[in-house]
mmCIF file of C-alpha atoms in Angstrom:
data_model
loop_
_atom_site.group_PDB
_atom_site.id
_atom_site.type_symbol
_atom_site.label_atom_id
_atom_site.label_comp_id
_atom_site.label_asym_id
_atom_site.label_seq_id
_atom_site.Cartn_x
_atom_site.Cartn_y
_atom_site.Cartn_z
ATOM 1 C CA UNK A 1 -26.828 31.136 22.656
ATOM 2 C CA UNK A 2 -26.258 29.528 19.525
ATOM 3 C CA UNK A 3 -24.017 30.330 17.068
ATOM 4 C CA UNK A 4 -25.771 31.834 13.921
ATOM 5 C CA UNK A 5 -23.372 30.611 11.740
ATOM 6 C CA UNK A 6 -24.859 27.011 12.598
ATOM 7 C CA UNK A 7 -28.271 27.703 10.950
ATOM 8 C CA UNK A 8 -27.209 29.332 7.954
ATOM 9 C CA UNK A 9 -25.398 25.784 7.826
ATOM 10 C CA UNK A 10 -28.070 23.813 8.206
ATOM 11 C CA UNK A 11 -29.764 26.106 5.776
ATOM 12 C CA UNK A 12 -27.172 25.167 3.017
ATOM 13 C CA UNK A 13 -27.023 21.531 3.932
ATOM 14 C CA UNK A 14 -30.977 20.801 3.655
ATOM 15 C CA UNK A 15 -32.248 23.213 1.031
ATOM 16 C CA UNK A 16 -29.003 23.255 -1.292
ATOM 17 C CA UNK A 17 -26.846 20.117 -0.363
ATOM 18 C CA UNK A 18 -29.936 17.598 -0.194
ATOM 19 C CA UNK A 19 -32.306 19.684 -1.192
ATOM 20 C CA UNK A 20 -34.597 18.168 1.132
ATOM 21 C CA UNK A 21 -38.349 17.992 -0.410
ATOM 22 C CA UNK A 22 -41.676 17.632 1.586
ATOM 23 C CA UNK A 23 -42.434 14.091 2.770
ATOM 24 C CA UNK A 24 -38.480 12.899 2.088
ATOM 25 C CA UNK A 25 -36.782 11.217 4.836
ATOM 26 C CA UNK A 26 -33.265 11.946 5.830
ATOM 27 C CA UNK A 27 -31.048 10.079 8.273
ATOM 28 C CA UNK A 28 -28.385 12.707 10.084
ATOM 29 C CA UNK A 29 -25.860 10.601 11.410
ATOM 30 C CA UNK A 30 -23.878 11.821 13.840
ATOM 31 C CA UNK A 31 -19.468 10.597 14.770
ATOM 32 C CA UNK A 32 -19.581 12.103 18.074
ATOM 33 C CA UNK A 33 -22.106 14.461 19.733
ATOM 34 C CA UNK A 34 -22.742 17.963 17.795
ATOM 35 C CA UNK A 35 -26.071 18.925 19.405
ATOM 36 C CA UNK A 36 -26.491 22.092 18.381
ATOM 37 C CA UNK A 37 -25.689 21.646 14.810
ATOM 38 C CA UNK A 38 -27.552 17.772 14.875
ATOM 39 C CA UNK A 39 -30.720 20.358 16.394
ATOM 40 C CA UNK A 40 -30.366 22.864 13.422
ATOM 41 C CA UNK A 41 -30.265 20.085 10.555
ATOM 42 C CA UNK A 42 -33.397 18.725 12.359
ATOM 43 C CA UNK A 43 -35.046 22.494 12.828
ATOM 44 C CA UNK A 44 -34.423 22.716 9.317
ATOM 45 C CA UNK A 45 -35.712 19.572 8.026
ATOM 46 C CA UNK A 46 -38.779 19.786 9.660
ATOM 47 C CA UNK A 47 -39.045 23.551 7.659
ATOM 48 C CA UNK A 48 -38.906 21.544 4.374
ATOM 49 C CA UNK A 49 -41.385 19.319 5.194
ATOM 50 C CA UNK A 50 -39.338 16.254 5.570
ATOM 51 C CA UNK A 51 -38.677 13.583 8.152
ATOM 52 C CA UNK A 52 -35.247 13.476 10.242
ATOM 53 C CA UNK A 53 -33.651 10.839 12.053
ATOM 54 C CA UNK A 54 -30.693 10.529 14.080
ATOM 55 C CA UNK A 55 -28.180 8.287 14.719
ATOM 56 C CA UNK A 56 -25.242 9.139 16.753
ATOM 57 C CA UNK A 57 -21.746 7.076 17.247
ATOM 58 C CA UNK A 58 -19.239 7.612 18.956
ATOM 59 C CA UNK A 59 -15.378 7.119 17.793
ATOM 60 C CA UNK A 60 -14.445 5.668 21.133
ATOM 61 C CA UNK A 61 -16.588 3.550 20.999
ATOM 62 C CA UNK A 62 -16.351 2.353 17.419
ATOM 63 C CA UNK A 63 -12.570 1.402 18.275
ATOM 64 C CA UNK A 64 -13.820 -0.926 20.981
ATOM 65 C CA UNK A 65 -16.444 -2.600 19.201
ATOM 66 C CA UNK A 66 -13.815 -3.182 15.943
ATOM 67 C CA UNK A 67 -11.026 -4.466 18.367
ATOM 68 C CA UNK A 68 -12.471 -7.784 18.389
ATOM 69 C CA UNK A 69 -15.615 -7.663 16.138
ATOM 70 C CA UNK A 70 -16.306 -10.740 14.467
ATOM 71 C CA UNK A 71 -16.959 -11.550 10.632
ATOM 72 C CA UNK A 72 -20.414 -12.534 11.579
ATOM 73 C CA UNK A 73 -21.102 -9.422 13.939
ATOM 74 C CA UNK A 74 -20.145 -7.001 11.095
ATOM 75 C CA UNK A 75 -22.303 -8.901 8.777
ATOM 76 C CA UNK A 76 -25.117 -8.223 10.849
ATOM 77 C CA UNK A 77 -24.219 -5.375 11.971
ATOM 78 C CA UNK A 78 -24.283 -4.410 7.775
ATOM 79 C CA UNK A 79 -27.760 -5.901 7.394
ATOM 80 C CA UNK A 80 -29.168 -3.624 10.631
ATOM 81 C CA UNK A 81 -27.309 -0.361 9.100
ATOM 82 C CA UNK A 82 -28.374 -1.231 5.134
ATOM 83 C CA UNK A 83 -32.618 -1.655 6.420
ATOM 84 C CA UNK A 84 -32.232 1.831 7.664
ATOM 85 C CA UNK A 85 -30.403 3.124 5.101
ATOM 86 C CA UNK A 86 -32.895 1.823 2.196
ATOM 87 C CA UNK A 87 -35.724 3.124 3.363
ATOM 88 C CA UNK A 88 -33.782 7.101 3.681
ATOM 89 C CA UNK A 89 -34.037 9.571 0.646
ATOM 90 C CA UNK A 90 -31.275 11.600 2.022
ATOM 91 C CA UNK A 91 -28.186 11.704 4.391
ATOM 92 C CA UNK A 92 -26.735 13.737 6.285
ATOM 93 C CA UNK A 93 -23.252 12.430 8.213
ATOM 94 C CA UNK A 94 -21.344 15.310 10.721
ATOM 95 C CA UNK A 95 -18.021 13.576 11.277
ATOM 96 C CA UNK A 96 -16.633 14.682 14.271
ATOM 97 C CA UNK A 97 -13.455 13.563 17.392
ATOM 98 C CA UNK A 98 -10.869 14.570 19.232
ATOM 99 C CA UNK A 99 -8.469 12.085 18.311
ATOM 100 C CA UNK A 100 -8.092 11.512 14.123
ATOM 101 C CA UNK A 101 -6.019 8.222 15.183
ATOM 102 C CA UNK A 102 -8.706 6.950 17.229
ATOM 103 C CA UNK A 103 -8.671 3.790 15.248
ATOM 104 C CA UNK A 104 -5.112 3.694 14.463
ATOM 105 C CA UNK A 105 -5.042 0.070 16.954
ATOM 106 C CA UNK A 106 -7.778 -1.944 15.486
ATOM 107 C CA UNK A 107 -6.763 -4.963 14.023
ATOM 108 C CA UNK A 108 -6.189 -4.106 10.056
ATOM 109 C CA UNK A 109 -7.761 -7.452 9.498
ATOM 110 C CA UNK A 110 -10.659 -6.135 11.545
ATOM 111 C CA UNK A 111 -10.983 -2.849 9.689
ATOM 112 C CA UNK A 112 -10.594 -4.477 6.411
ATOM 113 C CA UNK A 113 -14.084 -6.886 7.511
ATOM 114 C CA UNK A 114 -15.545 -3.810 8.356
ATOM 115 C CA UNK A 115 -14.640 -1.774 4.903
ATOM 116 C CA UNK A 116 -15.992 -5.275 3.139
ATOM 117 C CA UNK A 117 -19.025 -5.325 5.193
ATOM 118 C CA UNK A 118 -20.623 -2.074 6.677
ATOM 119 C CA UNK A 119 -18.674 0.310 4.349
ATOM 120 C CA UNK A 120 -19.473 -1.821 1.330
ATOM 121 C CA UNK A 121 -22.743 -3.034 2.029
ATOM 122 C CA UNK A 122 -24.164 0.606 3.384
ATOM 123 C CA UNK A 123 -22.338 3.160 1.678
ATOM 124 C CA UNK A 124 -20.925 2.261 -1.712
ATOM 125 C CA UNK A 125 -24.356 -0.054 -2.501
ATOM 126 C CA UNK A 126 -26.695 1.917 -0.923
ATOM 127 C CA UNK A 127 -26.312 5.408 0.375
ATOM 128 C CA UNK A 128 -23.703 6.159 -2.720
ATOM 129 C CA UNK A 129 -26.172 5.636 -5.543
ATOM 130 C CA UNK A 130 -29.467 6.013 -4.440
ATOM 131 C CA UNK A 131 -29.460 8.582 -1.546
ATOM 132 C CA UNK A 132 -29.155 12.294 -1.535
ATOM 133 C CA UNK A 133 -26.214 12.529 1.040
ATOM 134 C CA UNK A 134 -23.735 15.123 2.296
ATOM 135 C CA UNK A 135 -20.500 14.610 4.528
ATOM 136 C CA UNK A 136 -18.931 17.157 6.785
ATOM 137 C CA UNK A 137 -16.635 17.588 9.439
ATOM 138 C CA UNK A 138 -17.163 19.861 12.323
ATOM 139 C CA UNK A 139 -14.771 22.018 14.184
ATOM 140 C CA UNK A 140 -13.046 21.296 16.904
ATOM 141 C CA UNK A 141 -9.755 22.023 18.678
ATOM 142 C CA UNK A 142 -8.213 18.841 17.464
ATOM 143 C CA UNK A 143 -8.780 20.250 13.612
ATOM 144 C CA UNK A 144 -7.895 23.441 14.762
ATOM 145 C CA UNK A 145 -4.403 21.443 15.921
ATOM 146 C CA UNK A 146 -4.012 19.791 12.914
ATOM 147 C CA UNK A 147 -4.425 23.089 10.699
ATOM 148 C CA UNK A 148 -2.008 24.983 12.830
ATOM 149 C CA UNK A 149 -4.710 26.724 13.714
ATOM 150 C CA UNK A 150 -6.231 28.766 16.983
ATOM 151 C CA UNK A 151 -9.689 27.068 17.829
ATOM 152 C CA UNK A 152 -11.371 30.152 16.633
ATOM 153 C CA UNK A 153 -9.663 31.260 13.378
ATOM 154 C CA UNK A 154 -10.319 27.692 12.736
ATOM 155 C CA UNK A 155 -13.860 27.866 13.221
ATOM 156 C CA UNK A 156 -13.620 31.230 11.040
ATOM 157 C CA UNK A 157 -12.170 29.743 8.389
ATOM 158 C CA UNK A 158 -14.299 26.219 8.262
ATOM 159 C CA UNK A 159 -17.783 28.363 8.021
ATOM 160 C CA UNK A 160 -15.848 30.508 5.341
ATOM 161 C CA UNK A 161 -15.057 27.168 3.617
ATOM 162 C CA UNK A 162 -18.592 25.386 4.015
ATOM 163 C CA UNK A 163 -21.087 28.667 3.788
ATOM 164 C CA UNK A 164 -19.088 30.273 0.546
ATOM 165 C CA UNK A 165 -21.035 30.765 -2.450
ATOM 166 C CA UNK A 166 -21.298 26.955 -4.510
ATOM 167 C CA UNK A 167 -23.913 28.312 -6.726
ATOM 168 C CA UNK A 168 -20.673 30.418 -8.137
ATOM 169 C CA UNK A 169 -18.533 27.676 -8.397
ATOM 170 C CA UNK A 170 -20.550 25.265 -10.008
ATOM 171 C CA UNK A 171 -20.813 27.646 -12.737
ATOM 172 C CA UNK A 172 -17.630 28.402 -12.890
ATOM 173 C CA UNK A 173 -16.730 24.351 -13.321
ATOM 174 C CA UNK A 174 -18.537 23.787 -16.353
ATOM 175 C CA UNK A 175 -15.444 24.775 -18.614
ATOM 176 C CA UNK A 176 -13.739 22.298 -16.775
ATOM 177 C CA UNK A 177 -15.797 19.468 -17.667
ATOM 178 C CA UNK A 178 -16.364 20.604 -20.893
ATOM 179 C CA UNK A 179 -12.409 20.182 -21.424
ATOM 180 C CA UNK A 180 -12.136 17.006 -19.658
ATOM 181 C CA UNK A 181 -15.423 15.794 -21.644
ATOM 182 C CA UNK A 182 -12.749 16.772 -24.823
ATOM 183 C CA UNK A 183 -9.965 15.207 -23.469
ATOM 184 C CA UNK A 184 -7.969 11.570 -24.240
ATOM 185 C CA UNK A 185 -5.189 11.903 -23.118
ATOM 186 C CA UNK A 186 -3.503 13.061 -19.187
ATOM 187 C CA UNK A 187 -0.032 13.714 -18.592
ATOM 188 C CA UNK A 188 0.789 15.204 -14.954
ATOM 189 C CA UNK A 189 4.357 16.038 -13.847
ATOM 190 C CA UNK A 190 5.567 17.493 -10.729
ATOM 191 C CA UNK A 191 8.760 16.581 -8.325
ATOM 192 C CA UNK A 192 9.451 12.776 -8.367
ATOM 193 C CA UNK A 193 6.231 12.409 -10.372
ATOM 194 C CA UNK A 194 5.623 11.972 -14.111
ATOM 195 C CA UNK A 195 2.322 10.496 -14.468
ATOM 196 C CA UNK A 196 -0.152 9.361 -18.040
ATOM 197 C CA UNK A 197 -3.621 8.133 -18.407
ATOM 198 C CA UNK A 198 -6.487 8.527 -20.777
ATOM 199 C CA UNK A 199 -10.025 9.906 -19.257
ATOM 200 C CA UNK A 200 -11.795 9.308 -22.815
ATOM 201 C CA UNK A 201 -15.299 8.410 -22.269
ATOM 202 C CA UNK A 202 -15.397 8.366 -18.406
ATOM 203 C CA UNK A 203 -17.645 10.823 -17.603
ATOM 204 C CA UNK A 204 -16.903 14.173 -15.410
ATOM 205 C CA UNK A 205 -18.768 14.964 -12.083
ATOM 206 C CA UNK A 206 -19.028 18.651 -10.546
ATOM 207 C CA UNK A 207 -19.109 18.553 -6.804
ATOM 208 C CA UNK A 208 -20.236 21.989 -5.540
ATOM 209 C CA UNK A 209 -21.603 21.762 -1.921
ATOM 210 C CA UNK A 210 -23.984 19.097 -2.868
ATOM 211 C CA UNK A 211 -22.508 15.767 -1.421
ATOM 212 C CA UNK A 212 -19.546 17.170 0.333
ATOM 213 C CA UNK A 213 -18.747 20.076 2.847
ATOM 214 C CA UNK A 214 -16.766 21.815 2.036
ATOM 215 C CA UNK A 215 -16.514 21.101 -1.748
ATOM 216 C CA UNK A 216 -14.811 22.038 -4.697
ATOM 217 C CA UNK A 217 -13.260 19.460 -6.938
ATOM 218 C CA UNK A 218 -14.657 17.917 -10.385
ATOM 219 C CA UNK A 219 -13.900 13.735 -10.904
ATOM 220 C CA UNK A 220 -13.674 11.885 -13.436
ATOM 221 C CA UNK A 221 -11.919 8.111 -13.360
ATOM 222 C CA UNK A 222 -9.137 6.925 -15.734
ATOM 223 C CA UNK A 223 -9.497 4.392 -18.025
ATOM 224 C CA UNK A 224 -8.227 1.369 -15.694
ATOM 225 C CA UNK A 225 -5.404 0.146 -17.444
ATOM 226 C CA UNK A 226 -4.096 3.547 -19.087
ATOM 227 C CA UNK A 227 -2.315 4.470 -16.130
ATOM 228 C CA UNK A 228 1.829 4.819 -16.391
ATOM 229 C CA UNK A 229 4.332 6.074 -14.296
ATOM 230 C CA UNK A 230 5.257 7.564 -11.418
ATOM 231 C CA UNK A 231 3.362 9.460 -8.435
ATOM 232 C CA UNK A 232 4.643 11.452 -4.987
ATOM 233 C CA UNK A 233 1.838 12.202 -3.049
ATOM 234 C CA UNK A 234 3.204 15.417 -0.784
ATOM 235 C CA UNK A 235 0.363 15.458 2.219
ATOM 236 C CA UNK A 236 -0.434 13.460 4.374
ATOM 237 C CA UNK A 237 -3.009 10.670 3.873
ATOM 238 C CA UNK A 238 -5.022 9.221 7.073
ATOM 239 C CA UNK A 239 -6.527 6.090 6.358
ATOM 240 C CA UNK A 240 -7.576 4.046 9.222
ATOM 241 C CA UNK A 241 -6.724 5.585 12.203
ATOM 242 C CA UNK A 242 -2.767 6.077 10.724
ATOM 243 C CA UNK A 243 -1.182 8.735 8.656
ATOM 244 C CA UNK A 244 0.761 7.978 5.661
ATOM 245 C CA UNK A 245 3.391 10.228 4.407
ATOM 246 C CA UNK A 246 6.258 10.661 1.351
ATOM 247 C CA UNK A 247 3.651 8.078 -0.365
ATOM 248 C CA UNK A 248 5.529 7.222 -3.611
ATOM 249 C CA UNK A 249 3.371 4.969 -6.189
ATOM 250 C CA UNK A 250 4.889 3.271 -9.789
ATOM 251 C CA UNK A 251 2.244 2.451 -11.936
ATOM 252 C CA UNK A 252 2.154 -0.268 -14.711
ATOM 253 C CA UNK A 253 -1.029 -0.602 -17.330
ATOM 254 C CA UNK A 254 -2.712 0.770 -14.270
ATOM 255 C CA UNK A 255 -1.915 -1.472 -11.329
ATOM 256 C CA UNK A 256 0.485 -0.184 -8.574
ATOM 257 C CA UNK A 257 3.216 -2.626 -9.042
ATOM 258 C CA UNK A 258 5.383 -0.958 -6.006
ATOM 259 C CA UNK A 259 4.188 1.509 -3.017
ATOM 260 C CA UNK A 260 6.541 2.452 -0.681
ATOM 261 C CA UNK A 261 5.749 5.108 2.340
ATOM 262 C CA UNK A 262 6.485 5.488 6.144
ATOM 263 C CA UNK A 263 5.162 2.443 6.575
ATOM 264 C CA UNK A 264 5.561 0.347 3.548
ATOM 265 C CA UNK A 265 4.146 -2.825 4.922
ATOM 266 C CA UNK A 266 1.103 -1.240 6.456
ATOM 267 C CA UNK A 267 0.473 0.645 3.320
ATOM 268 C CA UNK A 268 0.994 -2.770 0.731
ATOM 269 C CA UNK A 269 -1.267 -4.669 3.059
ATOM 270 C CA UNK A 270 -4.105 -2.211 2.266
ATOM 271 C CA UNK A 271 -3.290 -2.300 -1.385
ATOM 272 C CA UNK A 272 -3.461 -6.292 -1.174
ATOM 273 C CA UNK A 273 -7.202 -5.758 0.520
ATOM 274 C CA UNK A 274 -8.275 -7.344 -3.137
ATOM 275 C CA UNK A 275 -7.568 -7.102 -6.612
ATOM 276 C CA UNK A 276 -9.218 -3.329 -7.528
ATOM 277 C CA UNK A 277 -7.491 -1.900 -4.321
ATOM 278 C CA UNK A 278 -4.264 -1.433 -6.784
ATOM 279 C CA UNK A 279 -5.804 -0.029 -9.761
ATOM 280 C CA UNK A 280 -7.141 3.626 -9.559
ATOM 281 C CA UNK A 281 -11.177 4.622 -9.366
ATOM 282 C CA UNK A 282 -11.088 8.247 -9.621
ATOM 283 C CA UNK A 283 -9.222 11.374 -10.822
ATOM 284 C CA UNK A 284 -10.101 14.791 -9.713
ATOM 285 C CA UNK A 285 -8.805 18.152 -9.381
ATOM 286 C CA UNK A 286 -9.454 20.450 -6.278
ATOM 287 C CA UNK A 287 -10.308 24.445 -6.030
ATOM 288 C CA UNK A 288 -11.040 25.324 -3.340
ATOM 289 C CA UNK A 289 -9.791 28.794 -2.764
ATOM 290 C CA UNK A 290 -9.942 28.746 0.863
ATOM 291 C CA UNK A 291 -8.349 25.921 1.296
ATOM 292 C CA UNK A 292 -4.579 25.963 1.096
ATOM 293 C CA UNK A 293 -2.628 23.534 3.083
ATOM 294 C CA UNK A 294 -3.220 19.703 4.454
ATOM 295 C CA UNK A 295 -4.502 19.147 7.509
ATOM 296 C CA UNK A 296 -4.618 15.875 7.622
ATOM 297 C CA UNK A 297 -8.371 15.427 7.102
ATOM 298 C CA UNK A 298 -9.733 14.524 3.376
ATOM 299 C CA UNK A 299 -12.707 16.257 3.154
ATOM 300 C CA UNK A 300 -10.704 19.101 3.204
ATOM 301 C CA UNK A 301 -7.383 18.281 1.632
ATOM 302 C CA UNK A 302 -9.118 16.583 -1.290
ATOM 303 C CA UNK A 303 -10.373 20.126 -1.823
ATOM 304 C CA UNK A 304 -7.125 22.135 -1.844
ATOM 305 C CA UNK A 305 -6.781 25.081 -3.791
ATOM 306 C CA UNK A 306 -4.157 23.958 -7.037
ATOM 307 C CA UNK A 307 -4.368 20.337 -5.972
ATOM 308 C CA UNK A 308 -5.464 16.979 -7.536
ATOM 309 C CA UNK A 309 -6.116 13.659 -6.091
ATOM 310 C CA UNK A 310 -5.864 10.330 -7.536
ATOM 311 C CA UNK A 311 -7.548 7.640 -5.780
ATOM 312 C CA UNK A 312 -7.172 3.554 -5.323
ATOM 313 C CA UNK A 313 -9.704 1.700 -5.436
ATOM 314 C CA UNK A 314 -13.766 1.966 -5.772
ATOM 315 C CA UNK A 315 -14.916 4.005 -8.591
ATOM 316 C CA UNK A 316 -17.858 6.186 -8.238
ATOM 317 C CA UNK A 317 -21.087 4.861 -10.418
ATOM 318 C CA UNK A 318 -21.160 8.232 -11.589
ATOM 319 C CA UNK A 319 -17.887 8.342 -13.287
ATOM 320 C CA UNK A 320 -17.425 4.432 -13.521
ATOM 321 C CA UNK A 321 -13.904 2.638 -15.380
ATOM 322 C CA UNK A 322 -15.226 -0.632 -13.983
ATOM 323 C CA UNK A 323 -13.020 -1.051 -10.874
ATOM 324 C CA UNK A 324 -14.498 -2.533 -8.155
ATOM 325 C CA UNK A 325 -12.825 -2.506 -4.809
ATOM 326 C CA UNK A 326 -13.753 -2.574 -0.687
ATOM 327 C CA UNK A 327 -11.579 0.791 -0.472
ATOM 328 C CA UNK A 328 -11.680 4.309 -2.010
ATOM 329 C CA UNK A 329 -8.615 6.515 -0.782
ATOM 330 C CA UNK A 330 -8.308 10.148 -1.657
ATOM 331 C CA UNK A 331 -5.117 10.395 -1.535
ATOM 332 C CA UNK A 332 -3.428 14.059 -2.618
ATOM 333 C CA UNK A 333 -0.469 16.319 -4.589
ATOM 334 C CA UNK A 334 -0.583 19.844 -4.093
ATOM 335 C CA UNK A 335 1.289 21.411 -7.146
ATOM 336 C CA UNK A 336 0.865 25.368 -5.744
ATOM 337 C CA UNK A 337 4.427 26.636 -6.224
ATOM 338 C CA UNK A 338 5.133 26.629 -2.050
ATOM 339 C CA UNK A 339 4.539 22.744 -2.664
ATOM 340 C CA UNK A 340 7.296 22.104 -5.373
ATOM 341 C CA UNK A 341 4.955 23.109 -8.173
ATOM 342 C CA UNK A 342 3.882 20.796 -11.131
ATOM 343 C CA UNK A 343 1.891 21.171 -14.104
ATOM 344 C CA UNK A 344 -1.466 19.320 -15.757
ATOM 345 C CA UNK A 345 -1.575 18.690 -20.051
ATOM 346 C CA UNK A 346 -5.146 17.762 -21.169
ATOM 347 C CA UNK A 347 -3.742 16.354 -24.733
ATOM 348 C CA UNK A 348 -0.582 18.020 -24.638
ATOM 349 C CA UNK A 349 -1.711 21.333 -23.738
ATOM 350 C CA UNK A 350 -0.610 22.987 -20.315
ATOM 351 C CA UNK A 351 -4.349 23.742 -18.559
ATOM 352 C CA UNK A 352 -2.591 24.009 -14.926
ATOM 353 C CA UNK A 353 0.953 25.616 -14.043
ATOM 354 C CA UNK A 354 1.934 25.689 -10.538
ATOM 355 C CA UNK A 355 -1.684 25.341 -8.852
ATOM 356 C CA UNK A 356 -3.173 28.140 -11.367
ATOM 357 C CA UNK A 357 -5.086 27.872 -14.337
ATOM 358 C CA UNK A 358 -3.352 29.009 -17.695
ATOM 359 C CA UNK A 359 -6.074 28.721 -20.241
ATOM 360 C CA UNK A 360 -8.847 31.434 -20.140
ATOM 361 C CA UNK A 361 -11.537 29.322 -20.052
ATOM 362 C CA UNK A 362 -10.528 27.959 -17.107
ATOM 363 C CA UNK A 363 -9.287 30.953 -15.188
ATOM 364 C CA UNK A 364 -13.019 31.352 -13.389
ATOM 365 C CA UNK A 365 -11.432 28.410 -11.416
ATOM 366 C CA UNK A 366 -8.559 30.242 -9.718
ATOM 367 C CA UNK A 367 -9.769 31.560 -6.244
ATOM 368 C CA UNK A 368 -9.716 35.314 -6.814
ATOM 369 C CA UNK A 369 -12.557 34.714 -9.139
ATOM 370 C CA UNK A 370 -13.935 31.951 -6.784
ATOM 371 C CA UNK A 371 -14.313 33.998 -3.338
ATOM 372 C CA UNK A 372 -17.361 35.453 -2.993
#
């Protein structure tokens, strides 16, 4: 029997995520094989009227095809991906494995081509800016794993996460962009980090269950060269197939001019992938009050309750500062006080203390005025 939780799910993602109308197609793209959930999104689609298709991958797979993919494969592999993709109004990608390191042996020359070619090509031209889309993970005992979890107070907690009420919360954010829409100047400081930037005239982006599940975070970008200082990133921060840790970033007139990490050369060779992969595309600042600790997966970490995340490389077209790059990495400090605490100045006044909002009109954001 299926779980019920699924179609209230599927419910959310088409009629509130999407907001799939009659007549609109939507492409559900599948990392793995979720059936039951890939079935409700479908169910539900055809309820709104609209059209579904379904493509399914598998991580597996993926690994062996990007082992020894060529520049001219992933180019047409890019132009195959991108005709389908153009002629969607919506998206809908379930991002599911057992193994989060699946990829962690492909050629970093190879998964750079790829970034360059399917990731740039299909996402950031085309299902970015001119699709409605929404990206979730789904649960599994590998997440469970990484959350310190059991299997099913993980599953507990991710349909607490995904099915909470976003209507609430993107109320609740519009004092926060109305600050930030105020603000010039950013000073964040924290252990080993002491961190400035301007925001003035970049524009601020509530994301409340419509292009992410979960959700709960509002971007802006920084004005590209008005970044200075220093940043300690204190989770953990996949990106392709390998985890980064103690990630420890000096920034000068907004370029990283030195990254060191666990694996300093593996991390600089990203940061060399071209000239905006050093300079920062977005800013943002998570509440999600569910969410507490890393677990190793962005979607959710990004999200984290008294967190922020400041991001190399591709800005969003929504909140643009003109950097242009193949790669966009959340990467994340958690300033809750269990985390080493910190604190976030809009123009010299303290907005955030220790994870929790200090300014009334902001204190709708802390999450025992966010849970439903």
């Amino acid at each position: 029997m299926r779980d019920p939780r699924l179609q209230q799910l599927a419910q959310q993602i088409i009629h509130y995520s999407i907001d799939l109308q009659k007549g609109e197609k939507v492409l559900i793209e599948n990392t793995g094989l979720q059936q039951e959930l890939v079935s409700s999104l479908i169910e539900e689609a055809y309820k709104a009227e609209g059209q579904p298709f379904v493509n399914v991958k598998d991580p597996k797979v993926q690994r062996s095809l990007l082992k020894n993919a060529t520049e001219e494969q992933l180019h047409l592999q890019a132009e195959q991906e991108a005709s389908l993709m153009t002629q969607m109004d919506a998206y809908v990608a379930i991002r599911s494995g057992e193994n989060i390191s699946e990829l962690s042996d492909v050629p970093a020359e190879n998964m750079k081509l790829y970034n360059q070619t399917v990731g740039q090509k299909v996402h950031r031209e085309i299902r970015v800016p001119k699709t409605k889309w929404c990206v979730l993970r789904y649960p599994n005992a590998s997440m469970a794993q990484l959350a310190n979890m059991s299997t099913e107070q993980f599953e507990d907690f991710y349909f607490n996460v995904c099915t909470l009420d976003y209507k609430k919360m993107d109320q609740a954010m519009d004092s926060l962009v109305k600050r930030m829409e105020e603000t010039d100047r950013v000073r964040i400081t924290g252990p080993n980090t002491d961190l400035e930037f301007s925001i003035k005239g970049i524009p601020n982006v509530k994301c409340a269950g419509h292009l992410n599940l979960p959700d709960g975070e509002v971007y802006t970008a920084p004005v590209k060269d008005s970044v200075n200082g220093t940043l300690h990133y204190n989770t953990p921060s996949p990106y392709n197939g390998f985890t980064f840790e103690d990630v420890f970033l000096t920034f000068k007139d907004g370029k990283i001019v030195d990254a060191t990490a666990n694996d300093t050369e593996r991390i600089n060779e990203i940061f060399n992938t071209d000239e905006g992969a050093r300079y920062i595309g977005e800013f943002a600042i998570g509440v999600n009050p569910y969410i507490l600790h890393p677990m190793k997966d962005i979607l959710f970490d990004e999200k984290i309750d008294g967190s922020f995340h400041f991001t190399p490389g591709q800005c969003y077209d929504e909140a643009p500062n003109g950097n242009d790059s193949a790669i966009h990495w959340d990467m994340v400090m958690i300033q809750r006080t269990e985390y080493g605490g910190g604190e976030i100045y809009f123009d010299d006044v303290l907005i955030r203390k220790d994870g929790r909002f200090v300014v009334p009109d902001l204190e709708a954001l802390n999450p025992e005025n966010l849970k439903s």
